[in-house]
Short mmCIF file of N, CA and C and ligand atoms in Angstrom, two decimals:
data_model
loop_
_atom_site.label_atom_id
_atom_site.label_comp_id
_atom_site.label_asym_id
_atom_site.label_seq_id
_atom_site.Cartn_x
_atom_site.Cartn_y
_atom_site.Cartn_z
N UNK Q 1 112.99 107.68 48.65
CA UNK Q 1 112.15 107.30 49.82
C UNK Q 1 112.99 107.41 51.09
N UNK Q 2 112.41 108.02 52.08
CA UNK Q 2 113.13 108.19 53.34
C UNK Q 2 113.31 106.85 54.04
N UNK Q 3 114.49 106.68 54.66
CA UNK Q 3 114.74 105.40 55.33
C UNK Q 3 113.92 105.27 56.60
N UNK Q 4 113.42 104.06 56.81
CA UNK Q 4 112.59 103.76 57.97
C UNK Q 4 113.41 103.87 59.26
N UNK Q 5 112.82 104.46 60.28
CA UNK Q 5 113.52 104.54 61.56
C UNK Q 5 113.44 103.19 62.27
N UNK Q 6 114.32 103.02 63.26
CA UNK Q 6 114.29 101.82 64.08
C UNK Q 6 112.95 101.74 64.83
N UNK Q 7 112.45 102.90 65.20
CA UNK Q 7 111.14 102.97 65.88
C UNK Q 7 110.05 102.34 65.02
N UNK Q 8 110.03 102.70 63.76
CA UNK Q 8 109.05 102.10 62.84
C UNK Q 8 109.36 100.62 62.59
N UNK Q 9 110.67 100.33 62.47
CA UNK Q 9 111.08 98.96 62.15
C UNK Q 9 110.65 97.94 63.21
N UNK Q 10 110.63 98.37 64.49
CA UNK Q 10 110.22 97.40 65.53
C UNK Q 10 108.70 97.30 65.64
N UNK Q 11 107.97 98.22 65.02
CA UNK Q 11 106.51 98.16 65.06
C UNK Q 11 105.85 99.36 65.71
N UNK Q 12 106.64 100.41 65.99
CA UNK Q 12 106.07 101.67 66.48
C UNK Q 12 105.52 101.59 67.90
N UNK Q 13 104.57 102.48 68.19
CA UNK Q 13 104.06 102.67 69.55
C UNK Q 13 103.51 101.40 70.23
N UNK Q 14 102.66 100.63 69.55
CA UNK Q 14 102.11 99.46 70.26
C UNK Q 14 103.19 98.48 70.73
N UNK Q 15 104.21 98.28 69.91
CA UNK Q 15 105.28 97.34 70.27
C UNK Q 15 106.16 97.94 71.37
N UNK Q 16 106.51 99.21 71.23
CA UNK Q 16 107.35 99.85 72.24
C UNK Q 16 106.63 99.89 73.59
N UNK Q 17 105.34 100.18 73.59
CA UNK Q 17 104.57 100.19 74.84
C UNK Q 17 104.61 98.82 75.53
N UNK Q 18 104.40 97.77 74.74
CA UNK Q 18 104.42 96.43 75.33
C UNK Q 18 105.80 96.06 75.83
N UNK Q 19 106.82 96.46 75.05
CA UNK Q 19 108.20 96.17 75.44
C UNK Q 19 108.53 96.81 76.79
N UNK Q 20 108.19 98.10 76.92
CA UNK Q 20 108.54 98.83 78.14
C UNK Q 20 107.76 98.29 79.35
N UNK Q 21 106.49 97.97 79.17
CA UNK Q 21 105.71 97.38 80.28
C UNK Q 21 106.32 96.05 80.73
N UNK Q 22 106.68 95.22 79.77
CA UNK Q 22 107.26 93.91 80.07
C UNK Q 22 108.63 94.07 80.72
N UNK Q 23 109.41 95.02 80.19
CA UNK Q 23 110.73 95.31 80.76
C UNK Q 23 110.62 95.67 82.24
N UNK Q 24 109.72 96.61 82.58
CA UNK Q 24 109.64 97.03 83.99
C UNK Q 24 109.05 95.95 84.88
N UNK Q 25 108.24 95.07 84.33
CA UNK Q 25 107.78 93.97 85.18
C UNK Q 25 108.96 93.03 85.47
N UNK Q 26 109.90 92.94 84.56
CA UNK Q 26 111.13 92.17 84.83
C UNK Q 26 112.03 92.88 85.83
N UNK Q 27 112.17 94.21 85.67
CA UNK Q 27 112.99 95.02 86.58
C UNK Q 27 112.47 94.85 88.02
N UNK Q 28 111.16 94.88 88.16
CA UNK Q 28 110.49 94.77 89.45
C UNK Q 28 110.86 93.52 90.22
N UNK Q 29 111.23 92.46 89.48
CA UNK Q 29 111.54 91.21 90.18
C UNK Q 29 113.01 90.82 90.05
N UNK Q 30 113.84 91.76 89.58
CA UNK Q 30 115.27 91.44 89.49
C UNK Q 30 115.99 91.86 90.77
N UNK Q 31 116.57 90.89 91.49
CA UNK Q 31 117.18 91.19 92.79
C UNK Q 31 118.24 92.30 92.75
N UNK Q 32 118.98 92.42 91.64
CA UNK Q 32 120.02 93.46 91.57
C UNK Q 32 119.44 94.85 91.31
N UNK Q 33 118.21 94.91 90.82
CA UNK Q 33 117.64 96.21 90.44
C UNK Q 33 116.62 96.75 91.43
N UNK Q 34 115.93 95.85 92.13
CA UNK Q 34 114.91 96.25 93.10
C UNK Q 34 115.38 97.39 94.04
N UNK Q 35 116.62 97.29 94.59
CA UNK Q 35 117.04 98.30 95.58
C UNK Q 35 117.07 99.74 95.05
N UNK Q 36 117.21 99.96 93.76
CA UNK Q 36 117.37 101.35 93.29
C UNK Q 36 116.15 101.89 92.56
N UNK Q 37 115.17 101.05 92.27
CA UNK Q 37 113.98 101.54 91.56
C UNK Q 37 112.83 101.82 92.53
N UNK Q 38 112.00 102.83 92.20
CA UNK Q 38 110.84 103.08 93.05
C UNK Q 38 109.86 101.91 92.98
N UNK Q 39 109.02 101.79 94.00
CA UNK Q 39 108.08 100.67 94.03
C UNK Q 39 107.05 100.82 92.92
N UNK Q 40 106.58 102.05 92.74
CA UNK Q 40 105.60 102.32 91.68
C UNK Q 40 106.35 102.78 90.43
N UNK Q 41 106.31 101.95 89.40
CA UNK Q 41 107.09 102.24 88.19
C UNK Q 41 106.26 102.89 87.07
N UNK Q 42 105.06 103.34 87.42
CA UNK Q 42 104.17 103.93 86.40
C UNK Q 42 104.82 105.10 85.68
N UNK Q 43 105.35 106.04 86.48
CA UNK Q 43 105.93 107.25 85.91
C UNK Q 43 107.27 106.94 85.21
N UNK Q 44 108.03 106.04 85.80
CA UNK Q 44 109.29 105.61 85.18
C UNK Q 44 109.01 105.03 83.79
N UNK Q 45 108.01 104.16 83.70
CA UNK Q 45 107.67 103.54 82.42
C UNK Q 45 107.18 104.58 81.41
N UNK Q 46 106.41 105.54 81.89
CA UNK Q 46 105.91 106.58 80.99
C UNK Q 46 107.07 107.37 80.37
N UNK Q 47 108.04 107.73 81.21
CA UNK Q 47 109.21 108.47 80.71
C UNK Q 47 110.07 107.61 79.79
N UNK Q 48 110.19 106.33 80.14
CA UNK Q 48 111.01 105.44 79.31
C UNK Q 48 110.39 105.26 77.91
N UNK Q 49 109.05 105.20 77.86
CA UNK Q 49 108.39 105.11 76.54
C UNK Q 49 108.70 106.36 75.73
N UNK Q 50 108.63 107.51 76.38
CA UNK Q 50 108.95 108.76 75.67
C UNK Q 50 110.40 108.75 75.20
N UNK Q 51 111.29 108.33 76.12
CA UNK Q 51 112.71 108.37 75.77
C UNK Q 51 113.04 107.42 74.63
N UNK Q 52 112.61 106.16 74.76
CA UNK Q 52 112.98 105.17 73.74
C UNK Q 52 112.37 105.51 72.38
N UNK Q 53 111.22 106.16 72.38
CA UNK Q 53 110.62 106.62 71.12
C UNK Q 53 111.61 107.50 70.36
N UNK Q 54 112.18 108.47 71.06
CA UNK Q 54 113.11 109.37 70.36
C UNK Q 54 114.49 108.74 70.15
N UNK Q 55 114.91 107.90 71.08
CA UNK Q 55 116.18 107.17 70.97
C UNK Q 55 116.20 106.34 69.68
N UNK Q 56 115.03 105.80 69.30
CA UNK Q 56 114.94 104.95 68.11
C UNK Q 56 114.57 105.73 66.85
N UNK Q 57 114.58 107.05 66.96
CA UNK Q 57 114.35 107.87 65.77
C UNK Q 57 112.91 108.25 65.51
N UNK Q 58 112.05 108.01 66.51
CA UNK Q 58 110.65 108.42 66.40
C UNK Q 58 110.45 109.85 66.91
N UNK Q 59 109.19 110.25 67.13
CA UNK Q 59 108.91 111.61 67.61
C UNK Q 59 109.66 111.95 68.90
N UNK Q 60 110.06 113.21 69.06
CA UNK Q 60 110.92 113.60 70.18
C UNK Q 60 110.11 113.86 71.46
N UNK Q 61 109.41 112.85 71.92
CA UNK Q 61 108.47 112.99 73.04
C UNK Q 61 109.13 113.29 74.37
N UNK Q 62 110.30 112.70 74.62
CA UNK Q 62 110.95 112.93 75.92
C UNK Q 62 111.39 114.38 76.03
N UNK Q 63 112.10 114.85 75.01
CA UNK Q 63 112.63 116.22 75.03
C UNK Q 63 111.52 117.26 75.08
N UNK Q 64 110.41 116.99 74.40
CA UNK Q 64 109.27 117.91 74.44
C UNK Q 64 108.82 118.20 75.87
N UNK Q 65 108.81 117.14 76.70
CA UNK Q 65 108.30 117.31 78.07
C UNK Q 65 109.37 117.58 79.11
N UNK Q 66 110.59 117.03 78.90
CA UNK Q 66 111.59 117.09 79.98
C UNK Q 66 112.88 117.80 79.57
N UNK Q 67 112.99 118.22 78.33
CA UNK Q 67 114.23 118.84 77.88
C UNK Q 67 115.28 117.80 77.52
N UNK Q 68 116.52 118.25 77.45
CA UNK Q 68 117.62 117.36 77.04
C UNK Q 68 117.68 116.14 77.97
N UNK Q 69 117.80 114.93 77.42
CA UNK Q 69 117.80 113.74 78.28
C UNK Q 69 118.94 113.69 79.32
N UNK Q 70 120.15 114.14 78.97
CA UNK Q 70 121.29 114.10 79.92
C UNK Q 70 121.28 112.80 80.71
N UNK Q 71 121.20 111.68 79.99
CA UNK Q 71 120.96 110.39 80.65
C UNK Q 71 121.97 110.06 81.73
N UNK Q 72 123.25 110.27 81.41
CA UNK Q 72 124.27 109.88 82.41
C UNK Q 72 124.10 110.71 83.69
N UNK Q 73 123.89 112.00 83.52
CA UNK Q 73 123.68 112.89 84.67
C UNK Q 73 122.45 112.48 85.47
N UNK Q 74 121.37 112.13 84.78
CA UNK Q 74 120.14 111.74 85.49
C UNK Q 74 120.30 110.43 86.24
N UNK Q 75 121.30 109.64 85.87
CA UNK Q 75 121.52 108.37 86.56
C UNK Q 75 122.54 108.47 87.69
N UNK Q 76 123.21 109.62 87.81
CA UNK Q 76 124.26 109.73 88.83
C UNK Q 76 123.78 109.53 90.26
N UNK Q 77 122.52 109.92 90.58
CA UNK Q 77 122.06 109.67 91.96
C UNK Q 77 121.95 108.19 92.32
N UNK Q 78 122.02 107.30 91.31
CA UNK Q 78 121.86 105.87 91.58
C UNK Q 78 123.19 105.16 91.42
N UNK Q 79 123.41 104.17 92.30
CA UNK Q 79 124.63 103.38 92.22
C UNK Q 79 124.50 102.39 91.07
N UNK Q 80 125.20 102.67 89.98
CA UNK Q 80 125.13 101.78 88.82
C UNK Q 80 126.49 101.12 88.58
N UNK Q 81 126.52 99.84 88.89
CA UNK Q 81 127.72 99.02 88.71
C UNK Q 81 127.59 98.26 87.39
N UNK Q 82 128.69 97.61 86.99
CA UNK Q 82 128.67 96.76 85.81
C UNK Q 82 127.61 95.66 85.97
N UNK Q 83 127.52 95.13 87.17
CA UNK Q 83 126.54 94.08 87.45
C UNK Q 83 125.11 94.58 87.22
N UNK Q 84 124.84 95.82 87.66
CA UNK Q 84 123.49 96.37 87.47
C UNK Q 84 123.22 96.67 86.00
N UNK Q 85 124.25 97.10 85.28
CA UNK Q 85 124.07 97.34 83.84
C UNK Q 85 123.72 96.04 83.14
N UNK Q 86 124.41 94.95 83.52
CA UNK Q 86 124.09 93.63 82.93
C UNK Q 86 122.68 93.20 83.28
N UNK Q 87 122.28 93.48 84.52
CA UNK Q 87 120.93 93.11 84.96
C UNK Q 87 119.88 93.86 84.13
N UNK Q 88 120.12 95.17 83.93
CA UNK Q 88 119.21 96.01 83.13
C UNK Q 88 119.07 95.42 81.72
N UNK Q 89 120.23 95.09 81.13
CA UNK Q 89 120.22 94.56 79.75
C UNK Q 89 119.56 93.19 79.69
N UNK Q 90 119.72 92.38 80.73
CA UNK Q 90 119.08 91.06 80.67
C UNK Q 90 117.56 91.19 80.84
N UNK Q 91 117.11 92.16 81.63
CA UNK Q 91 115.66 92.41 81.72
C UNK Q 91 115.11 92.82 80.35
N UNK Q 92 115.91 93.57 79.60
CA UNK Q 92 115.48 94.02 78.26
C UNK Q 92 115.49 92.85 77.27
N UNK Q 93 116.54 92.04 77.29
CA UNK Q 93 116.59 90.85 76.41
C UNK Q 93 115.40 89.94 76.68
N UNK Q 94 115.14 89.70 77.97
CA UNK Q 94 114.03 88.83 78.35
C UNK Q 94 112.71 89.42 77.85
N UNK Q 95 112.55 90.75 77.99
CA UNK Q 95 111.31 91.40 77.53
C UNK Q 95 111.14 91.23 76.02
N UNK Q 96 112.24 91.36 75.29
CA UNK Q 96 112.18 91.18 73.84
C UNK Q 96 111.77 89.76 73.49
N UNK Q 97 112.33 88.79 74.24
CA UNK Q 97 111.93 87.39 74.03
C UNK Q 97 110.44 87.23 74.32
N UNK Q 98 110.00 87.81 75.44
CA UNK Q 98 108.62 87.63 75.87
C UNK Q 98 107.62 88.20 74.87
N UNK Q 99 107.93 89.34 74.28
CA UNK Q 99 106.98 89.90 73.30
C UNK Q 99 107.30 89.42 71.88
N UNK Q 100 108.30 88.56 71.78
CA UNK Q 100 108.70 87.98 70.49
C UNK Q 100 109.12 89.03 69.46
N UNK Q 101 109.92 89.98 69.96
CA UNK Q 101 110.54 90.95 69.06
C UNK Q 101 111.81 90.31 68.50
N UNK Q 102 111.84 90.13 67.20
CA UNK Q 102 112.94 89.40 66.57
C UNK Q 102 113.49 90.15 65.37
N UNK Q 103 114.64 89.69 64.91
CA UNK Q 103 115.17 90.20 63.65
C UNK Q 103 116.20 91.30 63.80
N UNK Q 104 116.62 91.87 62.65
CA UNK Q 104 117.71 92.85 62.63
C UNK Q 104 117.42 94.12 63.44
N UNK Q 105 116.16 94.54 63.49
CA UNK Q 105 115.83 95.75 64.25
C UNK Q 105 116.06 95.50 65.74
N UNK Q 106 115.69 94.32 66.20
CA UNK Q 106 115.96 93.95 67.60
C UNK Q 106 117.46 93.98 67.88
N UNK Q 107 118.24 93.36 66.99
CA UNK Q 107 119.68 93.30 67.19
C UNK Q 107 120.30 94.69 67.25
N UNK Q 108 119.87 95.55 66.36
CA UNK Q 108 120.43 96.91 66.32
C UNK Q 108 120.02 97.70 67.57
N UNK Q 109 118.76 97.54 67.97
CA UNK Q 109 118.29 98.22 69.18
C UNK Q 109 119.08 97.75 70.39
N UNK Q 110 119.29 96.44 70.49
CA UNK Q 110 120.02 95.87 71.63
C UNK Q 110 121.47 96.37 71.66
N UNK Q 111 122.08 96.48 70.47
CA UNK Q 111 123.45 97.00 70.42
C UNK Q 111 123.54 98.42 70.94
N UNK Q 112 122.57 99.24 70.53
CA UNK Q 112 122.58 100.64 70.97
C UNK Q 112 122.31 100.74 72.46
N UNK Q 113 121.40 99.89 72.97
CA UNK Q 113 121.10 99.91 74.40
C UNK Q 113 122.31 99.44 75.22
N UNK Q 114 123.05 98.49 74.66
CA UNK Q 114 124.23 97.98 75.36
C UNK Q 114 125.28 99.08 75.52
N UNK Q 115 125.50 99.85 74.46
CA UNK Q 115 126.45 100.96 74.55
C UNK Q 115 125.99 102.01 75.56
N UNK Q 116 124.70 102.31 75.52
CA UNK Q 116 124.16 103.32 76.44
C UNK Q 116 124.23 102.83 77.89
N UNK Q 117 123.89 101.56 78.10
CA UNK Q 117 123.94 101.00 79.46
C UNK Q 117 125.35 101.07 80.02
N UNK Q 118 126.34 100.73 79.19
CA UNK Q 118 127.74 100.78 79.65
C UNK Q 118 128.11 102.20 80.07
N UNK Q 119 127.58 103.15 79.34
CA UNK Q 119 127.87 104.56 79.63
C UNK Q 119 127.24 105.03 80.95
N UNK Q 120 126.24 104.31 81.46
CA UNK Q 120 125.57 104.69 82.71
C UNK Q 120 126.33 104.23 83.94
N UNK Q 121 127.30 103.30 83.74
CA UNK Q 121 128.05 102.77 84.89
C UNK Q 121 128.81 103.91 85.56
N UNK Q 122 128.57 104.10 86.87
CA UNK Q 122 129.17 105.23 87.58
C UNK Q 122 129.83 104.82 88.89
N UNK Q 123 129.87 103.51 89.17
CA UNK Q 123 130.41 103.03 90.43
C UNK Q 123 131.14 101.70 90.21
N UNK Q 124 132.37 101.57 90.73
CA UNK Q 124 133.06 100.29 90.60
C UNK Q 124 132.38 99.21 91.43
N UNK Q 125 132.53 97.98 91.01
CA UNK Q 125 131.96 96.83 91.74
C UNK Q 125 132.54 96.81 93.15
N UNK Q 126 131.70 96.48 94.16
CA UNK Q 126 132.26 96.45 95.52
C UNK Q 126 132.82 95.08 95.89
C1 LIG X 201 115.58 106.38 85.02
C2 LIG X 201 118.39 102.78 86.55
C3 LIG X 201 120.12 102.20 82.08
C4 LIG X 201 116.88 105.40 80.48
C5 LIG X 201 116.22 105.46 85.82
C6 LIG X 201 116.03 105.35 87.24
C7 LIG X 201 116.82 104.35 87.66
C8 LIG X 201 117.51 103.81 86.52
C9 LIG X 201 116.97 103.84 89.11
C10 LIG X 201 115.10 106.23 88.09
C11 LIG X 201 113.73 105.66 88.10
C12 LIG X 201 112.73 106.63 88.71
O1 LIG X 201 112.99 107.14 89.80
O2 LIG X 201 111.70 106.88 88.09
C13 LIG X 201 119.13 102.32 85.47
C14 LIG X 201 120.13 101.27 85.53
C15 LIG X 201 120.65 101.14 84.29
C16 LIG X 201 119.93 102.08 83.42
C17 LIG X 201 120.56 100.48 86.75
C18 LIG X 201 121.74 100.19 83.89
C19 LIG X 201 122.72 100.53 83.08
C20 LIG X 201 119.35 102.99 81.24
C21 LIG X 201 119.46 102.99 79.80
C22 LIG X 201 118.55 103.89 79.37
C23 LIG X 201 117.87 104.45 80.52
C24 LIG X 201 120.41 102.11 78.99
C25 LIG X 201 118.18 104.32 77.98
C26 LIG X 201 118.45 103.62 76.90
C27 LIG X 201 116.27 105.95 81.57
C28 LIG X 201 115.30 107.04 81.50
C29 LIG X 201 114.92 107.32 82.81
C30 LIG X 201 115.68 106.41 83.66
C31 LIG X 201 114.80 107.72 80.23
C32 LIG X 201 113.95 108.41 83.27
C33 LIG X 201 114.74 109.70 83.48
C34 LIG X 201 113.85 110.80 84.02
O3 LIG X 201 113.58 110.78 85.24
O4 LIG X 201 113.43 111.66 83.26
N1 LIG X 201 117.11 104.52 85.40
N2 LIG X 201 119.03 102.77 84.20
N3 LIG X 201 118.38 103.87 81.64
N4 LIG X 201 116.47 105.61 82.88
FE1 LIG X 201 117.76 104.22 83.53
#
């Protein structure tokens, strides 16, 4: 039997959709993140749903529409400090709490997001 992906383990599309919506509503009100995100996060959330789907081993929706993610390169136009990476991760932790995503799949997802977030840091703290 094929091993279940993290995408399936967290509950698939309905759970990921709720997670991403909740995450961006947190981003919208985080003082450290407001300055670098667009006011309308509809398109950002749509792309993030596609990306996280494939990041967690689900269908390759992001690459189908946008090509290789090149995440670090796509984040270079934005000033990303250690403080902003922590803010991003805390918005995600809070979103997981809010939708009551629990258990080993949550822990593994959070670990992978933490490594990726650290990799996005492109500016020293001022
Ligand atoms: C896009 C900030 C970490 C995935 C963006 C955008 C900003 C941003 C400002 C552009 C939004 C827009 O104009 O639509 C940050 C900050 C991070 C962070 C401050 C802190 C470390 C991450 C992580 C991931 C991620 C960890 C994935 C696990 C994406 C994706 C996009 C994006 C998929 C859309 C790229 C595209 O335009 O195709 N991020 N991000 N980001 N971010 Fe992040």
